[in-house]
Amino acid sequence: MARPAIDLSVRVGPLVLPNPVVAASGTFGHGDEVAALCDPAGLGAVTTKSQAPFPWAGNPAPRLHPSAAGMVNAVGLQGPGVDVWLAEDLPPLVARGARVIASVWGFTTDDYVGAAAAVAAAPGVVAVEVNLSCPNLAHGDLVAHDPGATASTVRAVVDATGSVPVLAKLSPNATDVVAVAEAAVGAGAVGLTCVNTVRAFLVDAETRTPALGAGNGGLSGPAVKPIALRVVHDVTRALPGVPVIGTGGVSTGVDAVEMLLAGAVAVGVGTATFRDPRATLRVRDELAAWCGRHGIDRVADLSGALREEPR
Ligand SMILES: Cc1cc2nc3c(=O)[nH]c(=O)nc-3n(C[C@H](O)[C@H](O)[C@H](O)COP(=O)(O)O)c2cc1C
C-alpha cells in the first residue's frame, strides 16, 4: 500500500500554514517580483519587505556585498511607504495565492502603529510582523535590544491590529535575546521570528574604504545559521509553547530540519533566494523528502524534538 503523504502543515499560534517554509522579509521582493518565478501559494507564507508609513530611500550604494558563506546587506529599509505598497505591491502577490505576513518598521511607536493598522486591514494579510531591529540604519537596533521598548512597541501594535495576529522579529544582536522575547510575548505577540541579520562591517582593501555605502551592514546566509540556531534554541527552551519561525542561513531541507529540531515550528528562508529564486520551494521539497526518508509522517513532530544530550 502506498505510504500516506507527509503532513507538512504547521501552526504558528493561530495561523495554520500548509507547510513550514516562509519567505523571509526583504528577500522575496516587495510585491510579486520573486513570486513570478516561485509560486508563493506553495509556501507556508510570504513575509513581505518591512514597510513604514512614509516613503524611505534606504542607504547609499553599494548595498549588498558577498561574504564568506553569506552576504552583508545595508539596504536600509528602502520602501515606497505603506499606502503605495498596499495599492501597488500587495495585490499582485495576494492574487498569486500568497498568505502574507506583512512586516512593518518605524522610528517611533506611532510609525509602527500607523503601518501595522494599515496592513492589518488589507485582504490577504494573515499576520503582522514587527521588525524590531534594523542593524543597518544609523540609529537601528534600539528597540530590539531593550525589553521595555519592545514591550511598548509590540503592545501598541497589538492594540492597533484587532484580530490579526502579531509576530515580533528579534535581533541576534541583543545581549539578552530571551529577555526581549519574553517582553514581546508578554505584550501580546503570538509568535516570534528569530533572527534578523547580524551586525557586520566589510572593508575594500584596494580603495581602503568600507565596502558598503552605509558602512555597517547585516550578515545573513549560511554563516549565521549557528547563531540563529542558538537563538531559536534558547528562546524556545525559555518560552515553551511560543511559536518561533527559525530564520537565518537556511538554504537546504536539512537546514530546515535542524531549525525545527532546535525548537522552531516554521522556517524562514532569505538569502538563499538571492542565489536561487526558487530556493524556498526547494527547501520545502527537500524537507518533505527528508521526512519521507526518516519515517516522519507529520513535519510538526520535528519541532523541538532535539535530543539534548550530545552523541
Ligand atoms: C537584502 C536583505 C533585505 C532584508 N530586509 C529585511 C526587512 O526589510 N525586514 C526584516 O525584518 N528583515 C530583513 N532582512 C532579514 C531577513 O529577513 C532574515 O531575517 C535574515 O537575512 C536571516 O535569514 P537568511 O540567512 O535566510 O537570509 C533582510 C535580509 C536581506 C539579505
Tab-separated table of C-alpha atoms and ligand atoms in Angstrom:
chain	number	residue	atom	x	y	z
A	1	MET	CA	0.000	0.000	0.000
A	2	ALA	CA	1.318	3.470	-0.864
A	3	ARG	CA	2.610	5.434	2.089
A	4	PRO	CA	0.252	8.315	3.010
A	5	ALA	CA	1.507	11.771	2.050
A	6	ILE	CA	3.548	13.543	4.695
A	7	ASP	CA	1.539	16.132	6.595
A	8	LEU	CA	3.569	19.311	6.173
A	9	SER	CA	1.075	21.611	7.876
A	10	VAL	CA	2.167	23.597	10.904
A	11	ARG	CA	0.622	26.008	13.366
A	12	VAL	CA	2.180	29.357	14.143
A	13	GLY	CA	-0.061	30.354	17.027
A	14	PRO	CA	-3.495	30.846	15.490
A	15	LEU	CA	-2.161	30.565	11.929
A	16	VAL	CA	-2.370	27.231	10.185
A	17	LEU	CA	0.120	27.080	7.318
A	18	PRO	CA	0.166	24.346	4.672
A	19	ASN	CA	3.891	23.850	5.198
A	20	PRO	CA	6.596	25.380	7.419
A	21	VAL	CA	8.589	27.293	4.796
A	22	VAL	CA	8.185	31.065	4.971
A	23	ALA	CA	9.905	33.554	2.669
A	24	ALA	CA	11.885	35.904	4.930
A	25	SER	CA	11.201	39.633	4.930
A	26	GLY	CA	13.122	41.684	2.390
A	27	THR	CA	14.291	38.713	0.351
A	28	PHE	CA	11.213	37.892	-1.742
A	29	GLY	CA	10.656	41.241	-3.415
A	30	HIS	CA	8.270	43.982	-2.371
A	31	GLY	CA	5.353	42.560	-4.344
A	32	ASP	CA	5.302	39.682	-6.826
A	33	GLU	CA	8.779	40.122	-8.416
A	34	VAL	CA	10.097	36.834	-6.991
A	35	ALA	CA	6.629	35.305	-6.891
A	36	ALA	CA	6.619	35.426	-10.684
A	37	LEU	CA	9.442	32.842	-10.560
A	38	CYS	CA	8.481	30.930	-7.423
A	39	ASP	CA	4.827	30.092	-6.720
A	40	PRO	CA	4.079	31.773	-3.387
A	41	ALA	CA	0.911	29.717	-2.926
A	42	GLY	CA	3.211	26.717	-2.475
A	43	LEU	CA	4.874	28.281	0.552
A	44	GLY	CA	3.665	28.363	4.112
A	45	ALA	CA	3.630	32.152	3.912
A	46	VAL	CA	5.472	35.096	2.417
A	47	THR	CA	6.781	37.750	4.784
A	48	THR	CA	6.938	40.970	2.851
A	49	LYS	CA	9.578	43.706	2.938
A	50	SER	CA	9.225	45.859	6.066
A	51	GLN	CA	7.125	48.946	5.349
A	52	ALA	CA	6.908	52.233	7.221
A	53	PRO	CA	4.058	54.728	6.995
A	54	PHE	CA	6.310	57.022	4.944
A	55	PRO	CA	8.472	56.507	1.844
A	56	TRP	CA	12.101	55.830	2.728
A	57	ALA	CA	15.049	55.954	0.339
A	58	GLY	CA	17.259	53.488	2.216
A	59	ASN	CA	21.041	53.641	2.293
A	60	PRO	CA	23.561	54.791	-0.330
A	61	ALA	CA	25.018	52.184	-2.726
A	62	PRO	CA	26.687	49.740	-2.618
A	63	ARG	CA	24.109	47.945	-0.519
A	64	LEU	CA	24.965	44.278	-0.929
A	65	HIS	CA	28.322	42.546	-0.756
A	66	PRO	CA	29.203	38.861	-0.769
A	67	SER	CA	30.972	37.469	2.256
A	68	ALA	CA	32.241	34.002	3.150
A	69	ALA	CA	29.166	31.771	3.398
A	70	GLY	CA	26.727	34.625	3.081
A	71	MET	CA	26.386	38.274	2.320
A	72	VAL	CA	26.258	41.620	4.058
A	73	ASN	CA	23.442	43.995	3.194
A	74	ALA	CA	22.816	47.577	4.051
A	75	VAL	CA	19.640	48.173	2.084
A	76	GLY	CA	18.375	50.331	4.936
A	77	LEU	CA	14.671	49.518	4.640
A	78	GLN	CA	14.017	51.253	1.332
A	79	GLY	CA	10.313	51.336	0.611
A	80	PRO	CA	7.554	53.356	-1.023
A	81	GLY	CA	5.560	53.816	2.191
A	82	VAL	CA	2.703	51.669	3.277
A	83	ASP	CA	-0.054	53.353	1.241
A	84	VAL	CA	1.751	52.881	-2.080
A	85	TRP	CA	2.756	49.363	-1.065
A	86	LEU	CA	-0.847	48.455	-0.260
A	87	ALA	CA	-2.068	49.878	-3.554
A	88	GLU	CA	0.650	48.564	-5.884
A	89	ASP	CA	2.744	45.765	-4.397
A	90	LEU	CA	0.495	43.694	-2.145
A	91	PRO	CA	-2.432	42.989	-4.532
A	92	PRO	CA	-0.433	41.102	-7.213
A	93	LEU	CA	1.209	38.977	-4.516
A	94	VAL	CA	-2.126	38.131	-2.913
A	95	ALA	CA	-3.588	37.418	-6.353
A	96	ARG	CA	-0.962	34.684	-6.745
A	97	GLY	CA	-2.305	32.953	-3.643
A	98	ALA	CA	0.301	34.069	-1.097
A	99	ARG	CA	-0.536	34.058	2.584
A	100	VAL	CA	1.117	37.328	3.533
A	101	ILE	CA	2.819	38.169	6.793
A	102	ALA	CA	3.212	41.930	6.463
A	103	SER	CA	6.337	43.320	8.113
A	104	VAL	CA	6.372	46.861	9.486
A	105	TRP	CA	9.008	49.199	10.857
A	106	GLY	CA	9.324	52.784	12.035
A	107	PHE	CA	11.356	55.246	14.009
A	108	THR	CA	8.652	55.780	16.630
A	109	THR	CA	5.842	53.750	18.168
A	110	ASP	CA	3.372	55.847	16.201
A	111	ASP	CA	5.164	54.872	12.980
A	112	TYR	CA	4.851	51.186	13.828
A	113	VAL	CA	1.193	51.616	14.761
A	114	GLY	CA	0.381	53.550	11.582
A	115	ALA	CA	1.954	50.950	9.319
A	116	ALA	CA	0.550	47.999	11.272
A	117	ALA	CA	-3.022	49.286	11.348
A	118	ALA	CA	-2.930	49.884	7.604
A	119	VAL	CA	-1.543	46.477	6.627
A	120	ALA	CA	-3.723	44.569	9.099
A	121	ALA	CA	-6.833	45.809	7.299
A	122	ALA	CA	-5.649	44.591	3.900
A	123	PRO	CA	-7.084	41.444	2.241
A	124	GLY	CA	-4.592	38.563	2.170
A	125	VAL	CA	-2.609	39.697	5.215
A	126	VAL	CA	-2.707	36.814	7.697
A	127	ALA	CA	-0.364	38.350	10.278
A	128	VAL	CA	1.694	41.438	11.014
A	129	GLU	CA	5.398	41.100	11.806
A	130	VAL	CA	7.029	43.833	13.866
A	131	ASN	CA	10.597	44.329	12.682
A	132	LEU	CA	12.150	45.442	15.950
A	133	SER	CA	15.618	45.846	14.525
A	134	CYS	CA	17.392	47.234	11.603
A	135	PRO	CA	21.085	46.755	12.109
A	136	ASN	CA	21.984	48.771	9.047
A	137	LEU	CA	20.196	52.010	9.904
A	138	ALA	CA	22.329	54.520	11.774
A	139	HIS	CA	20.061	54.534	14.839
A	140	GLY	CA	18.892	50.958	14.253
A	141	ASP	CA	18.515	48.053	16.620
A	142	LEU	CA	17.476	50.260	19.523
A	143	VAL	CA	14.108	48.664	20.179
A	144	ALA	CA	15.400	45.156	19.678
A	145	HIS	CA	17.933	45.474	22.495
A	146	ASP	CA	15.528	46.815	25.053
A	147	PRO	CA	12.788	44.673	26.609
A	148	GLY	CA	10.901	47.774	27.761
A	149	ALA	CA	10.869	49.396	24.322
A	150	THR	CA	9.996	46.039	22.762
A	151	ALA	CA	7.031	45.605	25.097
A	152	SER	CA	5.628	49.074	24.476
A	153	THR	CA	6.074	48.834	20.700
A	154	VAL	CA	4.523	45.367	20.444
A	155	ARG	CA	1.646	46.260	22.774
A	156	ALA	CA	0.798	49.340	20.712
A	157	VAL	CA	0.848	47.301	17.505
A	158	VAL	CA	-1.295	44.532	19.020
A	159	ASP	CA	-3.832	47.138	20.106
A	160	ALA	CA	-3.895	48.554	16.566
A	161	THR	CA	-4.278	45.320	14.604
A	162	GLY	CA	-7.500	43.930	16.062
A	163	SER	CA	-7.856	40.212	15.453
A	164	VAL	CA	-4.873	39.974	13.096
A	165	PRO	CA	-2.082	38.127	14.915
A	166	VAL	CA	1.214	39.900	15.578
A	167	LEU	CA	4.671	38.339	15.360
A	168	ALA	CA	7.809	40.028	16.691
A	169	LYS	CA	11.063	39.747	14.727
A	170	LEU	CA	14.023	39.578	17.072
A	171	SER	CA	17.621	40.601	16.574
A	172	PRO	CA	20.533	38.271	17.281
A	173	ASN	CA	22.466	41.393	18.280
A	174	ALA	CA	20.514	41.813	21.514
A	175	THR	CA	22.653	40.978	24.527
A	176	ASP	CA	19.768	39.173	26.214
A	177	VAL	CA	17.510	37.996	23.434
A	178	VAL	CA	15.449	35.818	25.803
A	179	ALA	CA	14.501	38.897	27.832
A	180	VAL	CA	13.425	40.642	24.622
A	181	ALA	CA	11.451	37.550	23.570
A	182	GLU	CA	9.665	37.432	26.934
A	183	ALA	CA	8.820	41.124	26.631
A	184	ALA	CA	7.378	40.680	23.140
A	185	VAL	CA	5.228	37.707	24.129
A	186	GLY	CA	4.137	39.397	27.348
A	187	ALA	CA	2.971	42.345	25.252
A	188	GLY	CA	0.776	40.161	23.072
A	189	ALA	CA	2.926	38.794	20.231
A	190	VAL	CA	1.518	35.370	19.321
A	191	GLY	CA	4.870	34.256	17.964
A	192	LEU	CA	8.433	35.258	17.209
A	193	THR	CA	10.669	35.295	14.163
A	194	CYS	CA	14.277	34.583	15.092
A	195	VAL	CA	16.500	36.128	13.722
A	196	ASN	CA	17.279	39.247	11.742
A	197	THR	CA	20.786	39.863	10.380
A	198	VAL	CA	23.986	40.023	12.449
A	199	ARG	CA	25.761	43.375	12.633
A	200	ALA	CA	28.748	43.356	10.321
A	201	PHE	CA	31.295	45.543	8.520
A	202	LEU	CA	33.300	44.918	5.349
A	203	VAL	CA	36.485	46.597	4.101
A	204	ASP	CA	37.603	47.098	0.488
A	205	ALA	CA	41.380	46.778	0.701
A	206	GLU	CA	42.013	48.309	-2.747
A	207	THR	CA	40.147	51.527	-2.059
A	208	ARG	CA	40.798	51.455	1.702
A	209	THR	CA	37.134	52.256	2.217
A	210	PRO	CA	34.170	50.499	3.770
A	211	ALA	CA	32.779	48.112	1.163
A	212	LEU	CA	29.178	49.186	1.785
A	213	GLY	CA	27.822	52.662	1.272
A	214	ALA	CA	26.372	52.773	4.782
A	215	GLY	CA	29.479	51.368	6.465
A	216	ASN	CA	27.811	48.851	8.739
A	217	GLY	CA	25.507	46.204	7.392
A	218	GLY	CA	23.853	42.937	8.369
A	219	LEU	CA	25.335	39.488	7.752
A	220	SER	CA	22.982	36.759	6.532
A	221	GLY	CA	23.176	33.369	4.858
A	222	PRO	CA	24.820	30.100	5.940
A	223	ALA	CA	27.391	31.976	8.054
A	224	VAL	CA	24.671	32.968	10.536
A	225	LYS	CA	22.930	29.592	10.844
A	226	PRO	CA	24.682	28.605	14.104
A	227	ILE	CA	23.739	31.964	15.614
A	228	ALA	CA	20.126	31.597	14.525
A	229	LEU	CA	20.011	28.048	15.882
A	230	ARG	CA	21.391	29.268	19.204
A	231	VAL	CA	18.711	31.962	19.482
A	232	VAL	CA	15.899	29.600	18.456
A	233	HIS	CA	17.087	27.006	20.960
A	234	ASP	CA	17.485	29.491	23.812
A	235	VAL	CA	14.160	31.233	23.167
A	236	THR	CA	12.081	28.083	22.736
A	237	ARG	CA	13.561	26.476	25.835
A	238	ALA	CA	12.829	29.622	27.846
A	239	LEU	CA	9.349	30.068	26.372
A	240	PRO	CA	7.947	26.600	25.673
A	241	GLY	CA	4.826	26.691	23.553
A	242	VAL	CA	5.616	30.046	21.962
A	243	PRO	CA	5.829	29.500	18.200
A	244	VAL	CA	9.067	30.589	16.555
A	245	ILE	CA	9.823	30.967	12.851
A	246	GLY	CA	13.508	29.989	12.757
A	247	THR	CA	15.327	32.184	10.254
A	248	GLY	CA	18.994	32.525	9.407
A	249	GLY	CA	21.125	30.566	6.995
A	250	VAL	CA	18.510	28.051	5.911
A	251	SER	CA	19.245	27.006	2.344
A	252	THR	CA	18.558	23.252	2.315
A	253	GLY	CA	15.947	20.866	3.634
A	254	VAL	CA	18.422	19.592	6.220
A	255	ASP	CA	18.974	23.159	7.456
A	256	ALA	CA	15.198	23.367	7.916
A	257	VAL	CA	15.161	20.099	9.858
A	258	GLU	CA	17.896	21.454	12.145
A	259	MET	CA	15.897	24.625	12.777
A	260	LEU	CA	12.764	22.620	13.620
A	261	LEU	CA	14.650	20.253	15.919
A	262	ALA	CA	16.127	23.267	17.728
A	263	GLY	CA	12.562	24.323	18.561
A	264	ALA	CA	11.122	26.290	15.628
A	265	VAL	CA	7.639	25.496	14.283
A	266	ALA	CA	8.377	27.060	10.893
A	267	VAL	CA	11.435	28.132	8.947
A	268	GLY	CA	12.316	31.384	7.211
A	269	VAL	CA	14.388	31.326	4.022
A	270	GLY	CA	16.035	34.584	2.968
A	271	THR	CA	19.487	34.893	1.435
A	272	ALA	CA	19.184	31.536	-0.341
A	273	THR	CA	16.593	33.177	-2.622
A	274	PHE	CA	19.274	35.551	-3.985
A	275	ARG	CA	21.221	32.563	-5.327
A	276	ASP	CA	18.158	30.617	-6.429
A	277	PRO	CA	14.784	32.371	-6.703
A	278	ARG	CA	13.064	29.024	-6.143
A	279	ALA	CA	15.067	28.179	-3.017
A	280	THR	CA	12.022	28.375	-0.744
A	281	LEU	CA	10.119	25.733	-2.722
A	282	ARG	CA	13.257	23.600	-2.974
A	283	VAL	CA	13.735	23.732	0.823
A	284	ARG	CA	10.077	22.663	1.230
A	285	ASP	CA	10.544	19.715	-1.136
A	286	GLU	CA	13.873	18.668	0.422
A	287	LEU	CA	12.294	18.844	3.871
A	288	ALA	CA	9.419	16.617	2.749
A	289	ALA	CA	11.891	14.177	1.183
A	290	TRP	CA	13.933	14.095	4.415
A	291	CYS	CA	10.770	13.321	6.377
A	292	GLY	CA	9.959	10.534	3.932
A	293	ARG	CA	13.433	9.004	4.290
A	294	HIS	CA	13.233	9.192	8.097
A	295	GLY	CA	9.705	7.850	8.562
A	296	ILE	CA	8.289	11.178	9.778
A	297	ASP	CA	4.563	11.414	8.940
A	298	ARG	CA	3.966	14.904	10.364
A	299	VAL	CA	6.610	17.592	9.988
A	300	ALA	CA	5.216	19.281	13.108
A	301	ASP	CA	6.533	16.312	15.103
A	302	LEU	CA	10.091	17.521	14.418
A	303	SER	CA	9.617	20.792	16.331
A	304	GLY	CA	11.702	20.734	19.473
A	305	ALA	CA	12.442	17.030	19.023
A	306	LEU	CA	16.149	17.567	19.662
A	307	ARG	CA	17.844	15.006	21.882
A	308	GLU	CA	19.617	17.377	24.213
A	309	GLU	CA	22.497	15.034	25.079
A	310	PRO	CA	25.335	15.236	22.559
A	311	ARG	CA	26.064	11.934	20.768
B	1	LIG	C1	18.750	42.089	1.300
B	1	LIG	C2	18.053	41.809	2.594
B	1	LIG	C3	16.996	42.616	2.995
B	1	LIG	C4	16.332	42.371	4.192
B	1	LIG	N1	15.292	43.164	4.561
B	1	LIG	C5	14.613	42.902	5.714
B	1	LIG	C6	13.489	43.674	6.083
B	1	LIG	O1	13.064	44.595	5.389
B	1	LIG	N2	12.872	43.367	7.259
B	1	LIG	C7	13.278	42.325	8.077
B	1	LIG	O2	12.677	42.085	9.130
B	1	LIG	N3	14.346	41.571	7.723
B	1	LIG	C8	15.009	41.832	6.575
B	1	LIG	N4	16.063	41.031	6.212
B	1	LIG	C9	16.480	39.928	7.107
B	1	LIG	C10	15.927	38.578	6.634
B	1	LIG	O3	14.519	38.577	6.649
B	1	LIG	C11	16.449	37.430	7.531
B	1	LIG	O4	15.976	37.636	8.846
B	1	LIG	C12	17.965	37.354	7.576
B	1	LIG	O5	18.528	37.650	6.317
B	1	LIG	C13	18.465	35.984	8.017
B	1	LIG	O6	17.966	34.967	7.179
B	1	LIG	P1	18.802	34.381	5.911
B	1	LIG	O7	20.155	33.996	6.430
B	1	LIG	O8	17.991	33.207	5.425
B	1	LIG	O9	18.874	35.468	4.917
B	1	LIG	C14	16.740	41.283	5.018
B	1	LIG	C15	17.797	40.451	4.599
B	1	LIG	C16	18.441	40.702	3.408
B	1	LIG	C17	19.564	39.786	2.999
